């Protein structure tokens, strides 16, 4: 049991990870500027776990506030989720991405140095593999980026590796997530896109609930079994548990990269059918040309995470769809839903 400082802990993956950390007996301290989240997610985590979370509203690029919060928290390690993640927005506003994702990570490293903290888990992404050269993708796969968001993750990773060379007594785990989907089985927390979702499952869920007319499928001429893109979808609870393992595993000083995926790819049409079954709703869809920058197929080799973290994703595509749908239909407008759901389900 230890105390963990979680930047971006109010967001989608952050709330699920805080929940698993609390259930594993850790103390959690969240630092988030709420630019893409609200306090409600954390309040629901507190409700589910019957445990309180210390929260400070602050920005990771604010060196003074961050250093003060780290000092005050007396935490032993940091999980760094805070950042921006929309690929399209990173093309139109790249400086916001370099500022939040690169300057934010740099500011965090300096603040950790200032207070003597040496253990960090960093949110990276399969996007750092660029166009897959071979499948499944293992951690030795060459790195490249196809958009500004991906470049910010790559720069942050390089910065962490350089930092470790200079400070070899640190312990840095770089987790490369594949495609996180789903929600906690309570239906109380989940992904709450502020604008039109870019990602497949939140978009499908909004079609199923009636917020959108149909799914646009970007390309059915890929060299895949049914012509649609194949991805390694991972249940967000499995992903969250991967973080708990990364925090808890007593490892020597190291800087290591680990894929978090299931090792199995599903096509857009397979996901669509699974969601139709889970929701009992037909998902109208239409085929459109490929989305620029998309790859045909991308899935992980998970051997490294299995052997180092003693972790493996347990939940299948049906679980992902069932849980995602439960969250969506109980909270049709996300945390802004005008219902008394939370109080009705309070334990
Ligand atoms: P999210 O937007 O739901 O959560 C990010 C959180 O960070 C939000 O609560 C936001 O308010 C906060 N934040 C953003 N900028 C901040 C700043 N400057 N200071 C303080 N807080 C800030 O996103 P998520 O899906 O939970 O992603 C978490 C991390 O995982 C991100 O770094 C993202 O790049 C990475 N990642 C996400 C995915 C995905 O598909 N969701 C895939 C791979 C990697
Ligand atoms: C999956 C498949 C689409 C939406 C992105 C980021 C990546 C990472 C995860 C953060 C593809 C198809 C999608 C739609 C569709 N994020 N699709 N219609 O592109 O693998 O990865 O999110 O790190 O960096 O690039 O995920 O969910 O957007 O797409 O047909 O409306 O669904 O073409 O084949 P992607 P996705």
Short mmCIF file of C-alpha atoms and ligand atoms in Angstrom, two decimals:
data_model
loop_
_atom_site.label_atom_id
_atom_site.label_comp_id
_atom_site.label_asym_id
_atom_site.label_seq_id
_atom_site.Cartn_x
_atom_site.Cartn_y
_atom_site.Cartn_z
CA UNK A 1 0.00 0.00 0.00
CA UNK A 2 1.40 3.38 -1.00
CA UNK A 3 0.36 6.89 -1.96
CA UNK A 4 0.09 7.68 -5.65
CA UNK A 5 0.01 11.14 -7.24
CA UNK A 6 -2.19 10.89 -10.35
CA UNK A 7 -2.03 13.71 -12.91
CA UNK A 8 -5.09 13.75 -15.19
CA UNK A 9 -6.79 11.41 -12.73
CA UNK A 10 -10.24 12.92 -13.36
CA UNK A 11 -10.28 11.73 -17.00
CA UNK A 12 -11.45 8.52 -18.64
CA UNK A 13 -8.49 6.22 -17.92
CA UNK A 14 -7.57 8.19 -14.79
CA UNK A 15 -10.91 7.64 -12.99
CA UNK A 16 -10.81 3.90 -13.73
CA UNK A 17 -7.22 3.69 -12.51
CA UNK A 18 -7.97 5.66 -9.33
CA UNK A 19 -10.80 3.22 -8.62
CA UNK A 20 -8.53 0.17 -9.01
CA UNK A 21 -5.75 1.81 -6.98
CA UNK A 22 -8.17 2.54 -4.14
CA UNK A 23 -9.58 -0.99 -4.27
CA UNK A 24 -6.02 -2.34 -4.09
CA UNK A 25 -5.58 -0.33 -0.86
CA UNK A 26 -3.51 2.58 -2.18
CA UNK A 27 -4.05 6.21 -1.28
CA UNK A 28 -4.77 8.45 -4.27
CA UNK A 29 -4.02 12.12 -4.82
CA UNK A 30 -5.39 13.62 -8.06
CA UNK A 31 -4.02 16.70 -9.82
CA UNK A 32 -6.07 17.76 -12.86
CA UNK A 33 -7.02 21.04 -14.54
CA UNK A 34 -10.44 19.60 -15.52
CA UNK A 35 -9.92 20.79 -19.12
CA UNK A 36 -11.46 17.53 -20.39
CA UNK A 37 -13.23 16.21 -17.31
CA UNK A 38 -15.24 17.18 -14.26
CA UNK A 39 -15.26 16.48 -10.53
CA UNK A 40 -18.26 14.17 -10.98
CA UNK A 41 -16.19 11.22 -12.21
CA UNK A 42 -14.01 11.31 -9.11
CA UNK A 43 -17.04 11.78 -6.86
CA UNK A 44 -18.49 8.61 -8.33
CA UNK A 45 -15.20 6.77 -7.78
CA UNK A 46 -15.38 7.87 -4.14
CA UNK A 47 -18.95 6.63 -3.97
CA UNK A 48 -18.14 3.21 -5.47
CA UNK A 49 -15.12 2.66 -3.25
CA UNK A 50 -16.44 4.49 -0.20
CA UNK A 51 -13.02 6.10 0.03
CA UNK A 52 -12.01 9.70 -0.42
CA UNK A 53 -9.61 11.08 -2.98
CA UNK A 54 -7.60 14.20 -2.32
CA UNK A 55 -8.03 16.52 -5.31
CA UNK A 56 -6.17 19.63 -6.41
CA UNK A 57 -7.30 21.56 -9.46
CA UNK A 58 -4.12 22.55 -11.25
CA UNK A 59 -2.20 22.46 -14.48
CA UNK A 60 0.85 20.26 -15.04
CA UNK A 61 2.55 23.09 -16.89
CA UNK A 62 2.33 25.28 -13.75
CA UNK A 63 5.68 24.45 -12.13
CA UNK A 64 5.05 26.16 -8.80
CA UNK A 65 1.57 24.75 -8.24
CA UNK A 66 2.67 21.27 -9.31
CA UNK A 67 5.74 21.24 -7.08
CA UNK A 68 3.68 22.47 -4.11
CA UNK A 69 1.03 19.79 -4.73
CA UNK A 70 3.66 17.03 -5.01
CA UNK A 71 5.32 18.22 -1.82
CA UNK A 72 2.01 18.46 0.03
CA UNK A 73 0.86 15.01 -1.13
CA UNK A 74 3.89 13.17 0.29
CA UNK A 75 3.28 10.55 -2.43
CA UNK A 76 5.83 7.88 -3.28
CA UNK A 77 5.11 7.60 -7.01
CA UNK A 78 3.40 9.36 -9.89
CA UNK A 79 1.11 8.21 -12.69
CA UNK A 80 1.08 10.83 -15.44
CA UNK A 81 -2.15 10.77 -17.49
CA UNK A 82 -2.57 14.53 -17.95
CA UNK A 83 -2.47 15.56 -21.57
CA UNK A 84 -4.47 16.19 -24.71
CA UNK A 85 -5.36 13.24 -26.93
CA UNK A 86 -7.37 14.24 -30.01
CA UNK A 87 -5.38 13.51 -33.16
CA UNK A 88 -7.38 15.90 -35.40
CA UNK A 89 -7.14 18.78 -32.93
CA UNK A 90 -3.38 18.21 -32.68
CA UNK A 91 -3.14 18.97 -36.41
CA UNK A 92 -5.06 22.25 -36.12
CA UNK A 93 -3.56 23.32 -32.78
CA UNK A 94 -0.16 21.62 -32.48
CA UNK A 95 1.25 24.13 -29.98
CA UNK A 96 -1.44 23.25 -27.43
CA UNK A 97 -0.34 19.63 -27.76
CA UNK A 98 3.39 20.37 -27.40
CA UNK A 99 2.60 22.61 -24.43
CA UNK A 100 0.36 20.18 -22.52
CA UNK A 101 2.04 16.91 -23.46
CA UNK A 102 5.72 17.83 -23.78
CA UNK A 103 6.10 20.91 -21.54
CA UNK A 104 3.71 19.25 -19.08
CA UNK A 105 5.88 16.13 -18.85
CA UNK A 106 9.08 18.20 -18.61
CA UNK A 107 7.57 20.30 -15.82
CA UNK A 108 6.54 17.14 -13.99
CA UNK A 109 10.06 15.67 -14.22
CA UNK A 110 11.55 18.87 -12.81
CA UNK A 111 8.99 18.97 -9.99
CA UNK A 112 9.71 15.31 -9.16
CA UNK A 113 13.45 16.10 -9.06
CA UNK A 114 12.76 19.05 -6.79
CA UNK A 115 10.88 16.94 -4.23
CA UNK A 116 13.01 13.79 -4.58
CA UNK A 117 10.45 11.52 -6.26
CA UNK A 118 11.84 8.85 -8.62
CA UNK A 119 9.04 6.49 -9.63
CA UNK A 120 6.88 7.38 -12.65
CA UNK A 121 4.34 5.59 -14.82
CA UNK A 122 3.74 7.42 -18.11
CA UNK A 123 0.74 7.17 -20.49
CA UNK A 124 2.04 6.56 -23.96
CA UNK A 125 0.25 5.15 -26.95
CA UNK A 126 0.52 2.61 -29.76
CA UNK A 127 0.55 5.69 -31.96
CA UNK A 128 4.35 5.84 -31.37
CA UNK A 129 4.73 2.78 -33.64
CA UNK A 130 3.48 4.76 -36.66
CA UNK A 131 2.71 2.54 -39.67
CA UNK A 132 3.14 -1.08 -38.42
CA UNK A 133 6.09 -2.83 -40.10
CA UNK A 134 5.14 -6.22 -38.66
CA UNK A 135 2.36 -7.71 -36.52
CA UNK A 136 1.90 -8.25 -33.66
CA UNK A 137 3.78 -5.12 -32.62
CA UNK A 138 6.34 -5.69 -29.89
CA UNK A 139 8.16 -3.02 -27.92
CA UNK A 140 11.25 -3.27 -30.17
CA UNK A 141 9.20 -2.16 -33.19
CA UNK A 142 10.68 1.02 -34.77
CA UNK A 143 9.15 4.25 -33.50
CA UNK A 144 7.71 7.01 -35.64
CA UNK A 145 4.82 9.45 -35.63
CA UNK A 146 2.25 10.34 -38.26
CA UNK A 147 0.64 13.36 -36.56
CA UNK A 148 1.49 16.06 -33.97
CA UNK A 149 -0.23 14.14 -31.13
CA UNK A 150 1.92 11.10 -31.86
CA UNK A 151 5.03 13.27 -32.04
CA UNK A 152 4.32 14.75 -28.59
CA UNK A 153 4.14 11.21 -27.15
CA UNK A 154 7.35 10.25 -28.93
CA UNK A 155 9.17 13.40 -27.74
CA UNK A 156 7.94 12.77 -24.19
CA UNK A 157 9.13 9.15 -24.36
CA UNK A 158 12.56 10.25 -25.67
CA UNK A 159 12.77 12.84 -22.90
CA UNK A 160 12.03 10.14 -20.31
CA UNK A 161 14.70 7.83 -21.76
CA UNK A 162 17.26 10.67 -21.79
CA UNK A 163 16.29 11.64 -18.25
CA UNK A 164 16.80 8.06 -17.09
CA UNK A 165 20.29 7.98 -18.65
CA UNK A 166 21.16 11.01 -16.52
CA UNK A 167 19.35 9.70 -13.40
CA UNK A 168 19.77 5.90 -13.49
CA UNK A 169 18.32 5.47 -10.00
CA UNK A 170 14.84 6.36 -11.30
CA UNK A 171 12.09 3.88 -12.08
CA UNK A 172 10.14 4.83 -15.21
CA UNK A 173 7.46 2.66 -16.82
CA UNK A 174 6.22 3.82 -20.21
CA UNK A 175 2.86 2.15 -20.92
CA UNK A 176 1.83 2.10 -24.57
CA UNK A 177 -1.94 1.69 -24.69
CA UNK A 178 -3.61 0.21 -27.74
CA UNK A 179 -7.34 1.11 -28.04
CA UNK A 180 -8.97 1.64 -24.62
CA UNK A 181 -12.77 1.16 -24.60
CA UNK A 182 -15.54 0.11 -22.22
CA UNK A 183 -16.38 1.33 -18.75
CA UNK A 184 -16.50 0.17 -15.16
CA UNK A 185 -19.17 -2.51 -14.63
CA UNK A 186 -21.08 -0.22 -12.21
CA UNK A 187 -22.08 2.02 -15.12
CA UNK A 188 -21.15 4.97 -12.92
CA UNK A 189 -17.96 6.03 -14.69
CA UNK A 190 -16.97 5.97 -18.34
CA UNK A 191 -15.71 8.00 -21.27
CA UNK A 192 -17.46 11.35 -21.64
CA UNK A 193 -16.43 12.94 -24.97
CA UNK A 194 -16.95 16.72 -24.92
CA UNK A 195 -17.32 16.99 -28.71
CA UNK A 196 -18.09 14.59 -31.54
CA UNK A 197 -16.20 11.40 -30.67
CA UNK A 198 -13.26 10.59 -32.94
CA UNK A 199 -12.90 7.04 -31.65
CA UNK A 200 -14.96 4.12 -32.84
CA UNK A 201 -16.68 2.76 -29.73
CA UNK A 202 -17.89 6.07 -28.24
CA UNK A 203 -19.21 6.97 -31.68
CA UNK A 204 -21.07 3.66 -32.04
CA UNK A 205 -22.48 4.10 -28.52
CA UNK A 206 -23.84 7.54 -29.43
CA UNK A 207 -25.50 6.09 -32.53
CA UNK A 208 -27.05 3.31 -30.41
CA UNK A 209 -28.45 5.82 -27.90
CA UNK A 210 -29.88 7.96 -30.72
CA UNK A 211 -27.55 10.97 -30.42
CA UNK A 212 -26.21 10.35 -33.95
CA UNK A 213 -27.88 8.97 -37.06
CA UNK A 214 -25.29 6.53 -38.29
CA UNK A 215 -21.69 5.39 -38.09
CA UNK A 216 -19.41 6.44 -40.92
CA UNK A 217 -17.01 3.58 -41.55
CA UNK A 218 -13.72 4.93 -42.82
CA UNK A 219 -12.72 2.47 -45.51
CA UNK A 220 -13.76 -1.06 -46.48
CA UNK A 221 -10.90 -1.70 -48.90
CA UNK A 222 -8.13 -2.47 -46.41
CA UNK A 223 -6.21 -5.75 -46.81
CA UNK A 224 -8.08 -7.23 -43.80
CA UNK A 225 -10.60 -10.11 -43.64
CA UNK A 226 -13.65 -7.87 -44.20
CA UNK A 227 -11.89 -4.79 -45.60
CA UNK A 228 -12.37 -2.60 -42.49
CA UNK A 229 -9.60 -1.49 -40.11
CA UNK A 230 -8.43 -3.86 -37.39
CA UNK A 231 -7.44 -2.67 -33.90
CA UNK A 232 -6.51 -4.11 -30.50
CA UNK A 233 -9.36 -2.90 -28.25
CA UNK A 234 -8.65 -3.21 -24.53
CA UNK A 235 -11.17 -2.89 -21.70
CA UNK A 236 -10.36 0.22 -19.67
CA UNK A 237 -10.61 -1.79 -16.42
CA UNK A 238 -7.92 -4.21 -17.66
CA UNK A 239 -5.84 -1.17 -18.60
CA UNK A 240 -6.37 0.35 -15.15
CA UNK A 241 -5.30 -2.89 -13.48
CA UNK A 242 -2.14 -2.82 -15.62
CA UNK A 243 -1.29 0.51 -13.93
CA UNK A 244 -1.86 -0.94 -10.48
CA UNK A 245 0.56 -3.76 -11.38
CA UNK A 246 3.10 -1.27 -12.72
CA UNK A 247 2.93 0.69 -9.47
CA UNK A 248 3.02 -2.36 -7.23
CA UNK A 249 5.69 -4.43 -9.00
CA UNK A 250 8.89 -4.06 -7.00
CA UNK A 251 11.31 -3.42 -9.82
CA UNK A 252 14.87 -2.18 -9.75
CA UNK A 253 15.84 1.15 -11.23
CA UNK A 254 14.83 1.03 -14.87
CA UNK A 255 13.21 2.76 -17.79
CA UNK A 256 11.02 0.27 -19.58
CA UNK A 257 8.37 0.36 -22.32
CA UNK A 258 5.38 -2.01 -22.13
CA UNK A 259 2.46 -2.56 -24.48
CA UNK A 260 -0.97 -2.74 -22.87
CA UNK A 261 -3.33 -4.50 -25.27
CA UNK A 262 -5.02 -7.86 -25.60
CA UNK A 263 -2.89 -9.17 -28.47
CA UNK A 264 -6.00 -9.68 -30.60
CA UNK A 265 -7.39 -7.47 -33.34
CA UNK A 266 -11.04 -6.86 -34.28
CA UNK A 267 -12.35 -5.15 -37.39
CA UNK A 268 -14.75 -2.20 -37.37
CA UNK A 269 -17.54 -4.51 -38.55
CA UNK A 270 -16.81 -7.05 -35.80
CA UNK A 271 -17.00 -4.28 -33.19
CA UNK A 272 -20.22 -2.97 -34.71
CA UNK A 273 -21.87 -6.43 -34.62
CA UNK A 274 -20.71 -7.04 -31.04
CA UNK A 275 -22.14 -3.66 -29.97
CA UNK A 276 -25.45 -4.42 -31.71
CA UNK A 277 -25.68 -7.65 -29.73
CA UNK A 278 -24.73 -5.97 -26.45
CA UNK A 279 -27.19 -3.10 -26.86
CA UNK A 280 -29.98 -4.82 -28.73
CA UNK A 281 -29.94 -1.84 -31.11
CA UNK A 282 -29.31 -1.77 -34.84
CA UNK A 283 -26.38 0.52 -35.70
CA UNK A 284 -27.02 2.17 -39.08
CA UNK A 285 -23.74 2.59 -40.94
CA UNK A 286 -22.34 3.64 -44.26
CA UNK A 287 -18.96 3.16 -45.91
CA UNK A 288 -16.76 6.14 -46.73
CA UNK A 289 -13.20 6.50 -48.05
CA UNK A 290 -10.30 5.76 -45.69
CA UNK A 291 -9.54 8.34 -42.97
CA UNK A 292 -6.15 9.99 -43.67
CA UNK A 293 -3.42 8.63 -41.41
CA UNK A 294 -5.25 5.39 -40.54
CA UNK A 295 -3.46 2.05 -40.80
CA UNK A 296 -5.02 -1.24 -41.92
CA UNK A 297 -4.28 -3.27 -38.80
CA UNK A 298 -2.60 -2.72 -35.45
CA UNK A 299 -2.39 -5.13 -32.53
CA UNK A 300 0.04 -5.74 -29.73
CA UNK A 301 2.42 -8.39 -28.62
CA UNK A 302 1.65 -8.52 -24.90
CA UNK A 303 4.42 -10.94 -23.85
CA UNK A 304 6.58 -8.30 -22.21
CA UNK A 305 3.78 -6.92 -19.98
CA UNK A 306 2.73 -10.47 -19.10
CA UNK A 307 6.18 -11.46 -17.94
CA UNK A 308 7.20 -8.19 -16.25
CA UNK A 309 3.90 -7.15 -14.67
CA UNK A 310 2.34 -10.61 -14.31
CA UNK A 311 -0.63 -9.01 -16.02
CA UNK A 312 -2.89 -10.02 -18.86
CA UNK A 313 -6.14 -8.48 -20.16
CA UNK A 314 -9.06 -10.63 -18.95
CA UNK A 315 -12.07 -8.97 -20.56
CA UNK A 316 -13.25 -9.82 -24.10
CA UNK A 317 -14.99 -7.78 -26.81
CA UNK A 318 -18.44 -8.71 -25.47
CA UNK A 319 -17.50 -7.40 -21.99
CA UNK A 320 -16.17 -4.19 -23.57
CA UNK A 321 -19.42 -3.58 -25.47
CA UNK A 322 -21.76 -4.60 -22.62
CA UNK A 323 -19.97 -2.33 -20.14
CA UNK A 324 -19.62 0.56 -22.59
CA UNK A 325 -23.35 0.32 -23.39
CA UNK A 326 -24.35 0.20 -19.71
CA UNK A 327 -22.46 3.46 -19.08
CA UNK A 328 -23.92 5.07 -22.23
CA UNK A 329 -27.54 4.19 -21.65
CA UNK A 330 -27.49 5.02 -17.93
CA UNK A 331 -25.74 8.33 -18.69
CA UNK A 332 -27.00 9.32 -22.16
CA UNK A 333 -25.23 12.68 -22.00
CA UNK A 334 -22.25 11.48 -19.96
CA UNK A 335 -21.64 13.18 -16.62
CA UNK A 336 -23.88 16.03 -17.77
CA UNK A 337 -26.88 13.70 -17.96
CA UNK A 338 -29.99 15.26 -16.53
CA UNK A 339 -31.03 12.34 -14.36
CA UNK A 340 -30.80 11.26 -10.78
CA UNK A 341 -28.95 8.12 -11.75
CA UNK A 342 -26.02 8.64 -9.41
CA UNK A 343 -28.16 9.06 -6.34
CA UNK A 344 -30.42 6.14 -7.28
CA UNK A 345 -27.38 3.91 -7.58
CA UNK A 346 -25.55 5.24 -4.57
CA UNK A 347 -24.40 2.43 -2.33
P1 LIG B 1 -8.89 12.25 -20.82
O1 LIG B 1 -8.91 13.49 -21.63
O2 LIG B 1 -10.18 11.65 -20.43
O3 LIG B 1 -8.02 12.47 -19.50
C1 LIG B 1 -6.93 13.36 -19.45
C2 LIG B 1 -7.09 14.20 -18.20
O4 LIG B 1 -5.97 15.10 -18.13
C3 LIG B 1 -8.35 15.03 -18.19
O5 LIG B 1 -9.01 14.89 -16.94
C4 LIG B 1 -7.87 16.47 -18.39
O6 LIG B 1 -8.69 17.40 -17.74
C5 LIG B 1 -6.48 16.40 -17.79
N1 LIG B 1 -5.52 17.36 -18.34
C6 LIG B 1 -5.28 17.64 -19.63
N2 LIG B 1 -4.30 18.56 -19.73
C7 LIG B 1 -3.92 18.86 -18.47
C8 LIG B 1 -2.97 19.75 -17.91
N3 LIG B 1 -2.22 20.53 -18.69
N4 LIG B 1 -2.84 19.80 -16.57
C9 LIG B 1 -3.62 19.02 -15.78
N5 LIG B 1 -4.54 18.17 -16.23
C10 LIG B 1 -4.69 18.10 -17.59
O7 LIG B 1 -8.00 11.20 -21.63
P2 LIG B 1 -7.73 9.65 -21.34
O8 LIG B 1 -8.36 8.88 -22.44
O9 LIG B 1 -8.05 9.34 -19.94
O10 LIG B 1 -6.16 9.61 -21.58
C11 LIG B 1 -5.22 9.66 -20.53
C12 LIG B 1 -3.83 9.60 -21.11
O11 LIG B 1 -3.69 8.40 -21.87
C13 LIG B 1 -3.48 10.75 -22.05
O12 LIG B 1 -2.13 11.11 -21.83
C14 LIG B 1 -3.65 10.13 -23.43
O13 LIG B 1 -2.81 10.75 -24.38
C15 LIG B 1 -3.21 8.70 -23.18
N6 LIG B 1 -3.77 7.74 -24.14
C16 LIG B 1 -5.14 7.69 -24.30
C17 LIG B 1 -5.68 6.79 -25.23
C18 LIG B 1 -7.16 6.73 -25.49
O14 LIG B 1 -7.56 6.26 -26.56
N7 LIG B 1 -8.00 7.17 -24.56
C19 LIG B 1 -4.83 5.95 -25.96
C20 LIG B 1 -3.45 6.02 -25.72
C21 LIG B 1 -2.94 6.93 -24.81
C1 LIG B 2 -10.51 2.58 -34.83
C2 LIG B 2 -11.00 2.07 -36.18
C3 LIG B 2 -11.10 3.77 -37.87
C4 LIG B 2 -14.30 6.10 -36.01
C5 LIG B 2 -6.79 6.54 -32.11
C6 LIG B 2 -5.56 7.40 -32.05
C7 LIG B 2 -4.50 6.75 -31.21
C8 LIG B 2 -5.05 6.35 -29.82
C9 LIG B 2 -6.35 5.62 -29.92
C10 LIG B 2 -4.48 8.01 -28.19
C11 LIG B 2 -10.21 2.63 -37.36
C12 LIG B 2 -12.48 3.24 -37.57
C13 LIG B 2 -13.37 5.13 -36.26
C14 LIG B 2 -15.40 6.24 -36.89
C15 LIG B 2 -14.56 4.40 -38.20
N1 LIG B 2 -5.31 7.51 -29.00
N2 LIG B 2 -13.49 4.29 -37.33
N3 LIG B 2 -15.49 5.38 -37.95
O1 LIG B 2 -7.42 5.40 -35.00
O2 LIG B 2 -6.80 3.20 -33.92
O3 LIG B 2 -6.46 5.30 -32.68
O4 LIG B 2 -7.26 6.32 -30.77
O5 LIG B 2 -3.34 7.73 -28.04
O6 LIG B 2 -3.45 7.66 -31.11
O7 LIG B 2 -5.09 7.60 -33.38
O8 LIG B 2 -8.77 4.48 -33.05
O9 LIG B 2 -11.15 4.43 -32.47
O10 LIG B 2 -10.30 6.31 -33.93
O11 LIG B 2 -10.45 4.00 -34.86
O12 LIG B 2 -14.68 3.66 -39.17
O13 LIG B 2 -16.26 7.11 -36.72
O14 LIG B 2 -12.35 2.51 -36.38
O15 LIG B 2 -10.95 4.03 -39.24
O16 LIG B 2 -10.13 1.60 -38.32
P1 LIG B 2 -7.33 4.59 -33.80
P2 LIG B 2 -10.22 4.88 -33.53
#
